[in-house]
CSV table of C-alpha atoms in Angstrom, one decimal:
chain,number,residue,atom,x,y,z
K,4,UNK,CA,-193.6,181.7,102.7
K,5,UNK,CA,-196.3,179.2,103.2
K,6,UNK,CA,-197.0,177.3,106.6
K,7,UNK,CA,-198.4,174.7,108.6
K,8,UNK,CA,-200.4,175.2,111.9
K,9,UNK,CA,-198.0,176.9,114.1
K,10,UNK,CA,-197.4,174.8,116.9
K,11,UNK,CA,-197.1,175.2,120.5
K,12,UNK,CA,-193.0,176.7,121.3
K,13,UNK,CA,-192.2,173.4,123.1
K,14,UNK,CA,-193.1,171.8,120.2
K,15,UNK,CA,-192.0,174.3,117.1
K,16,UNK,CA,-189.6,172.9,114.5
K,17,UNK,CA,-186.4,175.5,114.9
K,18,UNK,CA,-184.8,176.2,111.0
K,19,UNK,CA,-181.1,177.3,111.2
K,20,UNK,CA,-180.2,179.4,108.1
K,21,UNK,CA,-176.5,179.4,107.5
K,22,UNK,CA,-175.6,182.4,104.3
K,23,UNK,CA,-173.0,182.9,102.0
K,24,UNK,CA,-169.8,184.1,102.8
K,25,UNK,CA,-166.6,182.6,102.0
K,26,UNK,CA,-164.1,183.4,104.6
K,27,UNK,CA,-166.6,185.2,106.4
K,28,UNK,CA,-168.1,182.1,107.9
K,29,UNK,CA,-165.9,182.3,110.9
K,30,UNK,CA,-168.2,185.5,111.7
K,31,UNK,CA,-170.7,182.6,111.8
K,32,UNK,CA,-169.1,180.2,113.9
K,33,UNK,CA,-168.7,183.2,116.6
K,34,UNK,CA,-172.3,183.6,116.7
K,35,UNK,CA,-173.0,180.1,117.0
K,36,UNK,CA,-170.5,179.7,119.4
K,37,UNK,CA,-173.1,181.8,121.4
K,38,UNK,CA,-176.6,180.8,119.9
K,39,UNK,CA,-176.4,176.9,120.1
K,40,UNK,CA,-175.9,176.6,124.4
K,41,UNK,CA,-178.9,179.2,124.6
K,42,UNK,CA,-180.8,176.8,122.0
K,43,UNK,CA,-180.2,173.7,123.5
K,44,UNK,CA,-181.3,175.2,127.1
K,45,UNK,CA,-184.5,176.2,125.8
K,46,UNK,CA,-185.6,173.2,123.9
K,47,UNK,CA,-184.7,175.0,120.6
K,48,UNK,CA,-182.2,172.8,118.9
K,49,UNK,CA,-182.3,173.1,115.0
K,50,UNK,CA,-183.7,170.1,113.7
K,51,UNK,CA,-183.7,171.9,110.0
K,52,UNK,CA,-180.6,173.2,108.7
K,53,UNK,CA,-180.2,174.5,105.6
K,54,UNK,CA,-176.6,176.7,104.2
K,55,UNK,CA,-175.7,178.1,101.3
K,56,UNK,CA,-171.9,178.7,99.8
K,57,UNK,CA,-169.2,178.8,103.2
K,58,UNK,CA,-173.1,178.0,105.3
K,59,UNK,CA,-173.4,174.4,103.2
K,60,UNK,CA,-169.7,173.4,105.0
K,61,UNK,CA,-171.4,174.8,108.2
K,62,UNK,CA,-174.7,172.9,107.9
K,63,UNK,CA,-173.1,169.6,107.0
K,64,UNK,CA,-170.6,169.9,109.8
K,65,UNK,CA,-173.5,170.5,112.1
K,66,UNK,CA,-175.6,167.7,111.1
K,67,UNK,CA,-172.2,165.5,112.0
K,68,UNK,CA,-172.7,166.3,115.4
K,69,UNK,CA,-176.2,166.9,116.1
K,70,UNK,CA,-175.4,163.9,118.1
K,71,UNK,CA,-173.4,166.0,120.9
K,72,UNK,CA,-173.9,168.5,123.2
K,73,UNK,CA,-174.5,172.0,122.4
K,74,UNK,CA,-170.9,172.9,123.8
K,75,UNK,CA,-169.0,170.0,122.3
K,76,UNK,CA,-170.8,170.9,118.1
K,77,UNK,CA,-169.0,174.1,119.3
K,78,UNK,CA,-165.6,172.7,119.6
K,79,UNK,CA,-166.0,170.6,116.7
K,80,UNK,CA,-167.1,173.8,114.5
K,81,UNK,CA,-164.0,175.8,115.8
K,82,UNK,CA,-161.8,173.1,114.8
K,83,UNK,CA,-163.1,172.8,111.4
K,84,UNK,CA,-162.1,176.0,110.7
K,85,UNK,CA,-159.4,176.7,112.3
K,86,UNK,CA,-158.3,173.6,109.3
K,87,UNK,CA,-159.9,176.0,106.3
K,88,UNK,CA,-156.7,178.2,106.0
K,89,UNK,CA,-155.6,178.9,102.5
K,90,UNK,CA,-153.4,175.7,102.0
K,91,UNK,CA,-156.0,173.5,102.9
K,92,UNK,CA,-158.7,175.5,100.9
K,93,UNK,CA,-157.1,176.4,97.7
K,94,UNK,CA,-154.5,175.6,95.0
K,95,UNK,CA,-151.1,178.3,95.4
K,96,UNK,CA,-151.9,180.3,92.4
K,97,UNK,CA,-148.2,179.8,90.8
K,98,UNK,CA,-149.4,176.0,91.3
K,99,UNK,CA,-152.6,176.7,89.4
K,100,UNK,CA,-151.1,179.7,86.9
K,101,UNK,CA,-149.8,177.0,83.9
K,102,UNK,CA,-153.5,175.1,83.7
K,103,UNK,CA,-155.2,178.1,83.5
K,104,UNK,CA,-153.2,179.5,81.0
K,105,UNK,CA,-153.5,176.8,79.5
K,106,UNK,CA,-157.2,176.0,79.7
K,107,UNK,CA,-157.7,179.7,78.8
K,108,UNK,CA,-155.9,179.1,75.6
K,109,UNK,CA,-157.8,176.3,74.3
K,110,UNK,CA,-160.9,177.9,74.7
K,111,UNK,CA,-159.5,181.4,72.9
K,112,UNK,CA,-158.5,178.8,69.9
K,113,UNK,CA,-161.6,177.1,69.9
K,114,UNK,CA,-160.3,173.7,71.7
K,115,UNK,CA,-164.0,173.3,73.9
K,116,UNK,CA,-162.6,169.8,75.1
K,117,UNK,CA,-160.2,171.6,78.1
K,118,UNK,CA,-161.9,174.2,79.5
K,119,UNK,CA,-161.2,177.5,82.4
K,120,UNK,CA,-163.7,177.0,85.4
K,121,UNK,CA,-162.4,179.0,87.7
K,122,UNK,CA,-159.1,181.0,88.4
K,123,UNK,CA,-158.3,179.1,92.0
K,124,UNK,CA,-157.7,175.2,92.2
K,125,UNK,CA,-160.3,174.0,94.8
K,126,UNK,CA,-159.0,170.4,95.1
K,127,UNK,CA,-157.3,170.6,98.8
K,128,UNK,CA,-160.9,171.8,100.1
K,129,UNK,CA,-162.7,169.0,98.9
K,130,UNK,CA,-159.8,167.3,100.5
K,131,UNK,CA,-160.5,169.1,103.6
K,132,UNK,CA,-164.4,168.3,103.4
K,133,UNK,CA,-163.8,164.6,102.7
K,134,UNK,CA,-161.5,164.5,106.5
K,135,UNK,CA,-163.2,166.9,108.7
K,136,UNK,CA,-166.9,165.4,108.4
K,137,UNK,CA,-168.0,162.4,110.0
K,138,UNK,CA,-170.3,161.4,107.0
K,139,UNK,CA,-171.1,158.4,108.4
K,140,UNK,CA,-172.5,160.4,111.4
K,141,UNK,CA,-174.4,163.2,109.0
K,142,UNK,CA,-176.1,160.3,107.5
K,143,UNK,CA,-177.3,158.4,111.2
K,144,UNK,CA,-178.1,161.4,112.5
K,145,UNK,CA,-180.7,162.0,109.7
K,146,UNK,CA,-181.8,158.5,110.1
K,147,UNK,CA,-181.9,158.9,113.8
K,148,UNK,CA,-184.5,161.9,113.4
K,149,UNK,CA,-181.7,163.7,115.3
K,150,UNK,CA,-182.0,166.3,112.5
K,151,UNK,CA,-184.8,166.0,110.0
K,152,UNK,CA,-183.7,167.9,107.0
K,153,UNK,CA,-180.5,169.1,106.3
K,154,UNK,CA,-180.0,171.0,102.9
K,155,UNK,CA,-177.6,173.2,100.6
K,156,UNK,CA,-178.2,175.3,97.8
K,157,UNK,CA,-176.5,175.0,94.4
K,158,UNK,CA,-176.9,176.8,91.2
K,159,UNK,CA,-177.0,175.1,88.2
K,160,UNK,CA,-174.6,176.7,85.8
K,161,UNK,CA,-176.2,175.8,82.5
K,162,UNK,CA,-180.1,176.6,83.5
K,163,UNK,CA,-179.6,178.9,86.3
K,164,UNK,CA,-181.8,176.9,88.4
K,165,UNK,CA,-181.7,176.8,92.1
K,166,UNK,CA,-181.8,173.4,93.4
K,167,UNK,CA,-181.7,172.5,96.7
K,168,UNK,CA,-179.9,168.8,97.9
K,169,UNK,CA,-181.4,167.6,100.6
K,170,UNK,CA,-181.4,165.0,102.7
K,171,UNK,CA,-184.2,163.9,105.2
K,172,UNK,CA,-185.5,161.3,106.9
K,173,UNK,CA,-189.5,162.4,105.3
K,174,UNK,CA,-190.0,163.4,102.1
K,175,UNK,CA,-188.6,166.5,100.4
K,176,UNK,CA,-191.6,169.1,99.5
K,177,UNK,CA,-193.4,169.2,96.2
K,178,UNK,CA,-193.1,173.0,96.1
K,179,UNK,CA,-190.1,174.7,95.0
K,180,UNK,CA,-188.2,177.6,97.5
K,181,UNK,CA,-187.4,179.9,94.0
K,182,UNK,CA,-190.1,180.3,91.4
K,183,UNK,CA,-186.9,178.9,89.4
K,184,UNK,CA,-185.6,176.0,91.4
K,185,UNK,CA,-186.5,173.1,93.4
K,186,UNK,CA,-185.6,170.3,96.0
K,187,UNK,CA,-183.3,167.0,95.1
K,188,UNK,CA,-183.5,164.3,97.5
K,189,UNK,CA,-180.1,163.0,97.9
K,190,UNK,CA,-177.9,161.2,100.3
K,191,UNK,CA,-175.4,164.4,100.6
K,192,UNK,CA,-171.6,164.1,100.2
K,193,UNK,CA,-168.5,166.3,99.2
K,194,UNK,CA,-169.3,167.1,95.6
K,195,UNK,CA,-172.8,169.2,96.9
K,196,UNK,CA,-170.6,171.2,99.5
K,197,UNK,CA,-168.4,172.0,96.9
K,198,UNK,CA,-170.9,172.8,94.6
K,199,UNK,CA,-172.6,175.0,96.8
K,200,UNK,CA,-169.5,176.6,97.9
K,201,UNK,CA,-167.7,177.3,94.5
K,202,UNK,CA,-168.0,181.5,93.9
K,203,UNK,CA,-168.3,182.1,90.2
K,204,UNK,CA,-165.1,183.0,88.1
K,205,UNK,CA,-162.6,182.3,91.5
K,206,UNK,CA,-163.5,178.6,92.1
K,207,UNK,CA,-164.1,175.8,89.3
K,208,UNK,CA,-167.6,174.9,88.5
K,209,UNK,CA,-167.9,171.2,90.1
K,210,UNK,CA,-170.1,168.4,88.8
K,211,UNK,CA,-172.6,166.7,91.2
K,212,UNK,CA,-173.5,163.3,90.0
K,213,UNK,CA,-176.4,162.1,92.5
K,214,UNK,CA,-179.3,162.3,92.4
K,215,UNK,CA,-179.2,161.7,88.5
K,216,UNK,CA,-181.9,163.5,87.7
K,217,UNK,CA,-180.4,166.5,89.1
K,218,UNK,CA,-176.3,165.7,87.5
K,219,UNK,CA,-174.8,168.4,86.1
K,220,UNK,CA,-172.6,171.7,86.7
K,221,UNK,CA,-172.6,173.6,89.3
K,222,UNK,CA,-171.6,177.0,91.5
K,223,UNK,CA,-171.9,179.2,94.4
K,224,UNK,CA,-176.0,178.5,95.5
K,225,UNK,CA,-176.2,182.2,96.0
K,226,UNK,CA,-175.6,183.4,92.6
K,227,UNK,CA,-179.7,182.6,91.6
K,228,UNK,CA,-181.3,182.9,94.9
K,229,UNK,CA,-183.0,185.5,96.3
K,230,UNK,CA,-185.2,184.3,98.9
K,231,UNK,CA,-182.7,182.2,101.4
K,232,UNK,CA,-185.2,181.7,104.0
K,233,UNK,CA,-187.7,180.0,101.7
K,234,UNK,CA,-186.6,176.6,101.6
K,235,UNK,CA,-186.5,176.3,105.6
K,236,UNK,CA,-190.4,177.5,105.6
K,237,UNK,CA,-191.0,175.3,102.6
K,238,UNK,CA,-189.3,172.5,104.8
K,239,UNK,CA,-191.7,173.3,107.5
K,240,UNK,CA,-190.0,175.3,110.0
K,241,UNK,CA,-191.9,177.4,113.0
K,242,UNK,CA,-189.2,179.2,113.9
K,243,UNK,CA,-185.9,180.4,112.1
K,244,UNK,CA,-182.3,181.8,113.0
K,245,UNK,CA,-180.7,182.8,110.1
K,246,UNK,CA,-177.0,184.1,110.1
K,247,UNK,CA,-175.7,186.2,107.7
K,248,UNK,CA,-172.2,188.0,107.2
K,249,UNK,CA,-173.4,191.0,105.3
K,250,UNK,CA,-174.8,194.3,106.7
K,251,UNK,CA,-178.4,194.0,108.5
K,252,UNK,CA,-179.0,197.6,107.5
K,253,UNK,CA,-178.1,198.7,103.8
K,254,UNK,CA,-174.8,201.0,103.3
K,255,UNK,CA,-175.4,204.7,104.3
K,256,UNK,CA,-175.9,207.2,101.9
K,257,UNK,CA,-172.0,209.0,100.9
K,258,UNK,CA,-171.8,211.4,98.1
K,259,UNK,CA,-168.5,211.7,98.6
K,260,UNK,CA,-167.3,208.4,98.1
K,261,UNK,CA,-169.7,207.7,94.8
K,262,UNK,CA,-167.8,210.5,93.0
K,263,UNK,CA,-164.4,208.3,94.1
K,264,UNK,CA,-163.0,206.5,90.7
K,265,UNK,CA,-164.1,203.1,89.9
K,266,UNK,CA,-162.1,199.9,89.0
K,267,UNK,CA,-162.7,196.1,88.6
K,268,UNK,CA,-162.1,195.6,92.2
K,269,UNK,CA,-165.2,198.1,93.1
K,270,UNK,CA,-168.0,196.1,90.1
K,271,UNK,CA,-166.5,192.9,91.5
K,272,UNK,CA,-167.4,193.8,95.1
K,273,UNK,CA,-170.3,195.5,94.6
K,274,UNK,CA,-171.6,192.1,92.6
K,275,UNK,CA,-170.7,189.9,95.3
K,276,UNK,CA,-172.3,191.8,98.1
K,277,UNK,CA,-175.7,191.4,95.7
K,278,UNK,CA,-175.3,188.3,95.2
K,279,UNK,CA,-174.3,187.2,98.8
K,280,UNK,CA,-175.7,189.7,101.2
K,281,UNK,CA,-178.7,191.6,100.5
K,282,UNK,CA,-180.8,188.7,99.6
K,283,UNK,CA,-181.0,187.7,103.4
K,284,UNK,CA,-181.9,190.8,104.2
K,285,UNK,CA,-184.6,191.7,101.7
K,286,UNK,CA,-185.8,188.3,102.8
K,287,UNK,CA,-186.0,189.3,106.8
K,288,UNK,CA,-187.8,192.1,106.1
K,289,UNK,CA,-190.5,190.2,103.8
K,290,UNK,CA,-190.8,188.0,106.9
K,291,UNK,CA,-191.0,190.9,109.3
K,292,UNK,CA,-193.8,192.1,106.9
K,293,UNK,CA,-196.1,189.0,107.0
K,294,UNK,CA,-195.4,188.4,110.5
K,295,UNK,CA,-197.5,191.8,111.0
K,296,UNK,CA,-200.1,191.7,108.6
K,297,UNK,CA,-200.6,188.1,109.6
K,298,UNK,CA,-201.1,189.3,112.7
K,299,UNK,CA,-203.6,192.2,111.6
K,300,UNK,CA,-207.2,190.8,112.7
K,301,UNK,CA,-208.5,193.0,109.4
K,302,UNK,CA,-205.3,192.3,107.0
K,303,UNK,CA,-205.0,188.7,108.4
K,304,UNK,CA,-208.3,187.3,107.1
K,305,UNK,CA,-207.8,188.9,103.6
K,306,UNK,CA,-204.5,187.5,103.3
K,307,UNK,CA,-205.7,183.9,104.3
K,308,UNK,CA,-208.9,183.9,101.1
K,309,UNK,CA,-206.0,185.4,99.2
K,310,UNK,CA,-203.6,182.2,99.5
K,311,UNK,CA,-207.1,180.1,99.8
K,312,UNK,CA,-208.0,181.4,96.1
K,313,UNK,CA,-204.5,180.3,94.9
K,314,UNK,CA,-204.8,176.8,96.6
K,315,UNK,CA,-201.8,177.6,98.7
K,316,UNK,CA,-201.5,177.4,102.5
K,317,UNK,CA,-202.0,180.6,104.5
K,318,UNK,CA,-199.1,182.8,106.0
K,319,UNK,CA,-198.9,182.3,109.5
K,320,UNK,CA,-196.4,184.3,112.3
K,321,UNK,CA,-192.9,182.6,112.1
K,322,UNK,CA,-190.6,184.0,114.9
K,323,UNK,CA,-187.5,184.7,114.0
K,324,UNK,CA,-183.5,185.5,115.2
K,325,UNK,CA,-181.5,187.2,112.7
K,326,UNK,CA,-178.0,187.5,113.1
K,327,UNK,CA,-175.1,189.3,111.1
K,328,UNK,CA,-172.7,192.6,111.2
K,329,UNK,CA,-174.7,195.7,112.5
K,330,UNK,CA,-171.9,197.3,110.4
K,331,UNK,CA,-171.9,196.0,107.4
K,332,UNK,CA,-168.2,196.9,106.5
K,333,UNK,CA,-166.3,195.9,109.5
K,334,UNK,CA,-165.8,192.4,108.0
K,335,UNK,CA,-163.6,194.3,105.3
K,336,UNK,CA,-161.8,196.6,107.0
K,337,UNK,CA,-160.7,193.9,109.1
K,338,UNK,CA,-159.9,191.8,106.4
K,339,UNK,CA,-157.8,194.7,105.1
K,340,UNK,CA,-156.6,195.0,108.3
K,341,UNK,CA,-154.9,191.3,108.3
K,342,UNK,CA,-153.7,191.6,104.6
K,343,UNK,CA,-151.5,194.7,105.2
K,344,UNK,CA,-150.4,192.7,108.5
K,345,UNK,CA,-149.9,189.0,107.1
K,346,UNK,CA,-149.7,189.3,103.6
K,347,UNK,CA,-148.0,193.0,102.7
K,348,UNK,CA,-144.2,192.7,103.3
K,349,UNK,CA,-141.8,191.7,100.4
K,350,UNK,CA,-141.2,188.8,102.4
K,351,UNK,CA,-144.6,188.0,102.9
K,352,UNK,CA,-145.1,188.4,99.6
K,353,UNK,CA,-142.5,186.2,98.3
K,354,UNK,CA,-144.0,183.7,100.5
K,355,UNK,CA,-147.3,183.7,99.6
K,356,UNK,CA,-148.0,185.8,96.8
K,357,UNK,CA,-151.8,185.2,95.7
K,358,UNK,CA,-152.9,187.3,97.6
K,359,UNK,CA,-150.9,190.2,97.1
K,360,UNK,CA,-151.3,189.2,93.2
K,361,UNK,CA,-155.3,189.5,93.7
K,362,UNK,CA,-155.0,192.9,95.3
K,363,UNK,CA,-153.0,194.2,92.5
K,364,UNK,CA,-155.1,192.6,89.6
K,365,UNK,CA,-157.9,194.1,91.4
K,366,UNK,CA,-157.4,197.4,91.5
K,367,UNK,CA,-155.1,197.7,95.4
K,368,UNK,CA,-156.2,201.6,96.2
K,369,UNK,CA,-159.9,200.4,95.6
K,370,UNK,CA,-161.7,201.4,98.8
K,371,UNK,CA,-164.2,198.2,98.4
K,372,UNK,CA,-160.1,195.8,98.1
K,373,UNK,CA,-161.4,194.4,102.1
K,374,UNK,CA,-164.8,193.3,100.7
K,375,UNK,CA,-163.2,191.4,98.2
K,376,UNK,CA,-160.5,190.0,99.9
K,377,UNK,CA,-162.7,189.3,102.9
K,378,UNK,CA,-164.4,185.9,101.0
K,379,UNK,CA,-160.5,184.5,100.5
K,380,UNK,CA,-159.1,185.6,103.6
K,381,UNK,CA,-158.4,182.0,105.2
K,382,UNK,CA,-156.3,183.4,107.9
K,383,UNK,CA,-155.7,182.3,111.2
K,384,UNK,CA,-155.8,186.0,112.8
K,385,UNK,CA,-159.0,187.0,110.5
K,386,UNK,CA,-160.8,184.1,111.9
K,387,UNK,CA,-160.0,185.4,115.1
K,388,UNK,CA,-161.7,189.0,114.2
K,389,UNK,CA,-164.2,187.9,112.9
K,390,UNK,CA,-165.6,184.9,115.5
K,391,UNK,CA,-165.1,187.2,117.8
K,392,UNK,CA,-167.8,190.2,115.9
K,393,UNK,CA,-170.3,186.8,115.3
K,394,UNK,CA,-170.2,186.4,119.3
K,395,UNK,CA,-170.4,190.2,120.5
K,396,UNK,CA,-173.5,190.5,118.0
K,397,UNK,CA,-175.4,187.0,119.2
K,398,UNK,CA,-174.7,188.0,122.7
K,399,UNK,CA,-176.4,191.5,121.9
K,400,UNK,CA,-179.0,190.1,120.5
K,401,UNK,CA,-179.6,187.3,123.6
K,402,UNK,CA,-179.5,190.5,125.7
K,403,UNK,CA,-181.8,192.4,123.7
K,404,UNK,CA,-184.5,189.6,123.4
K,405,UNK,CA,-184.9,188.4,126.9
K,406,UNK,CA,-187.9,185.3,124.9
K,407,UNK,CA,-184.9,185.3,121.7
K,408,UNK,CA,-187.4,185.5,119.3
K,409,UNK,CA,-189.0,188.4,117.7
K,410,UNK,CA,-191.7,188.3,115.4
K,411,UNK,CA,-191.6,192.3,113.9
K,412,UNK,CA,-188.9,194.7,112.4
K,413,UNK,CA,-185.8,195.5,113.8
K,414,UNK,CA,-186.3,199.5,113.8
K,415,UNK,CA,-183.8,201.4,112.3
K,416,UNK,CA,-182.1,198.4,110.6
K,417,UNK,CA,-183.9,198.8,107.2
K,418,UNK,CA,-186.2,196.3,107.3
């Protein structure tokens, strides 16, 4: 986390970190529903952005209309997702079922030249992607200086490197925001949402061509990275607002429930919430951390011939808003919630069985089934539940920080 000379709060460059989340993004679009009216009357507007997985979508829909007032980027965010529902997202399974059999064979009989990428067709989102951005806009409003950087994280599939695609009207930094990644300058387009976006095994691998130095395979940027506030400080940011959909404090201790029977369901879930959740808040607590020894007129000094020895730029205080479920479950159970509602019924069922087909490959009486089936819950009425958690929890945090920022801990959150 290495900085610049902090400058004055008038003049601060604001970072907004969007995190992975799949369906879960609508928890994000409540809180910015919120955040970006009380940014734009202080002066605040993100002029960084930077969004990983279901936060890429986010980033390069807010870079479209960086252009527009704080209340009008609302409206335009709400009615990009209320056009992510399932058919506009991914393939119908009993659509996808013969190619993946199919794919799944040749492999199995040694036939490399038709391979499996991923069990869900993700052609109508690209499809989505390509309709609901104004790319012409992303790209002037770059040029403009309206936003300076706007990046997303991918993970190369073959390396496991973490590169993050951005574009910017100044050069992209030298440094790299992973010890095993870097930046690509790039004009951004469809292919590095997608990219960023694709969760392992679920949704196909996708090839981004441009920049070519960078062309290859890749998937979900959270799979590899485990600092997600690093690039935004690498980029230069003062301040950050980073919004998450997993837990800011780690699950409670249950006895009980650890002696409860595993299945696939449970590893699957448990692996997706590493991968997509407690990176962002390891990384807030880190920050929290340096913020205070930083701060430290003993610890402060020693720190700063630390990072001098290295050749590296000293720490300096980076205020920050963090935003994301208090409870770090409630996502789930509501996505539960909706399935047994929308999706349960024979009929239902017979309508739209994919679903219903996951649940029951997955193990149906697993009690981690919501936090699974919250990433793929493109639902109208989920999206509902969930905007409305992101806005109770930025509005409790506006309350609770009458100057928004904060620079130390959150006590009793865990970090």
């Amino acid at each position: 986390m290495q900085a610049r000379t902090s400058t004055e709060s008038d003049e601060a460059r604001v970072a907004l970190v969007l995190d992975a989340g799949g369906a879960r993004s609508a928890y994000q679009v409540g809180a910015l529903e919120v955040l970006l009216p009380v940014l734009a009357e202080r002066g605040a507007r993100p002029r960084l952005l930077v969004g990983t997985s279901a936060g890429a979508l986010l980033t390069a829909a807010l870079t479209a209309t960086a252009h527009l007032e704080a209340e009008e980027q609302v409206a335009r965010l709400k009615s990009m997702l209320g056009r992510t529902t399932k058919p506009n997202v991914m393939r119908p399974l009993w659509r996808q079922a013969p190619e993946v059999v199919v794919r799944y064979a040749s492999e199995t009989f040694g036939l490399s030249g038709f391979r499996l990428r991923g069990l869900f067709g993700s052609q109508p989102l690209a499809q989505t992607l390509a309709k609901a951005i104004d790319w012409g806009a992303l790209h002037h409003n770059i040029d403009s200086g309206e936003i300076e950087s706007a990046a997303v994280v991918a993970t190369s599939v073959r390396t496991g490197r973490v590169i993050v695609f951005t574009e910017s009207r100044s050069p992209v930094p030298g440094s790299t925001p992973e010890p095993h990644g870097r930046f690509e300058a790039t004009r951004l387009d469809v292919p590095h949402l997608m990219a960023s976006a694709a969760i392992p095994v679920l949704f196909p691998s996708v090839h981004v061509d441009e920049p070519e130095d960078a062309a290859g395979w890749y998937v979900d940027g959270a799979t590899r990275r485990r600092t997600p506030l690093a690039p935004a400080l690498e980029l230069g940011a003062d301040r950050v607002v980073a919004i998450g959909t997993g837990g800011l404090r780690p699950p409670d201790a249950d006895s009980d429930l650890d002696r409860i029977p595993v299945d696939l369901g449970d590893a699957g879930a448990t692996l997706l919430g590493a991968v997509m959740d407690d990176p962002l808040r390891h990384d807030l607590r880190r920050l929290a951390e340096l913020n205070v020894m930083t701060a430290d007129p003993e610890l402060g000094p020693v720190l700063e011939r630390h990072r001098e020895a290295r050749g590296k730029s000293a720490y300096r205080t980076v205020p920050y808003v963090a935003i994301a479920p208090e409870d770090g479950t409630e996502l789930a159970r509501t996505a539960m919630e909706v399935f047994r509602a929308n999706h349960g019924s024979l009929l239902r069922t017979i309508g739209d069985p994919d679903l219903q087909v996951m649940h029951r490959l997955l193990g149906s009486d697993s009690p981690l089934q919501g936090e699974l089936l919250s990433y793929l819950m493109f639902d109208p009425d989920f999206f509902a539940a969930a905007s409305e958690f992101g806005q109770r929890d930025a509005r409790r945090w506006v309350e609770q920080h009458p100057d928004l920022w904060r620079t130390e801990s959150l006590p009793g959150y865990g970090y």
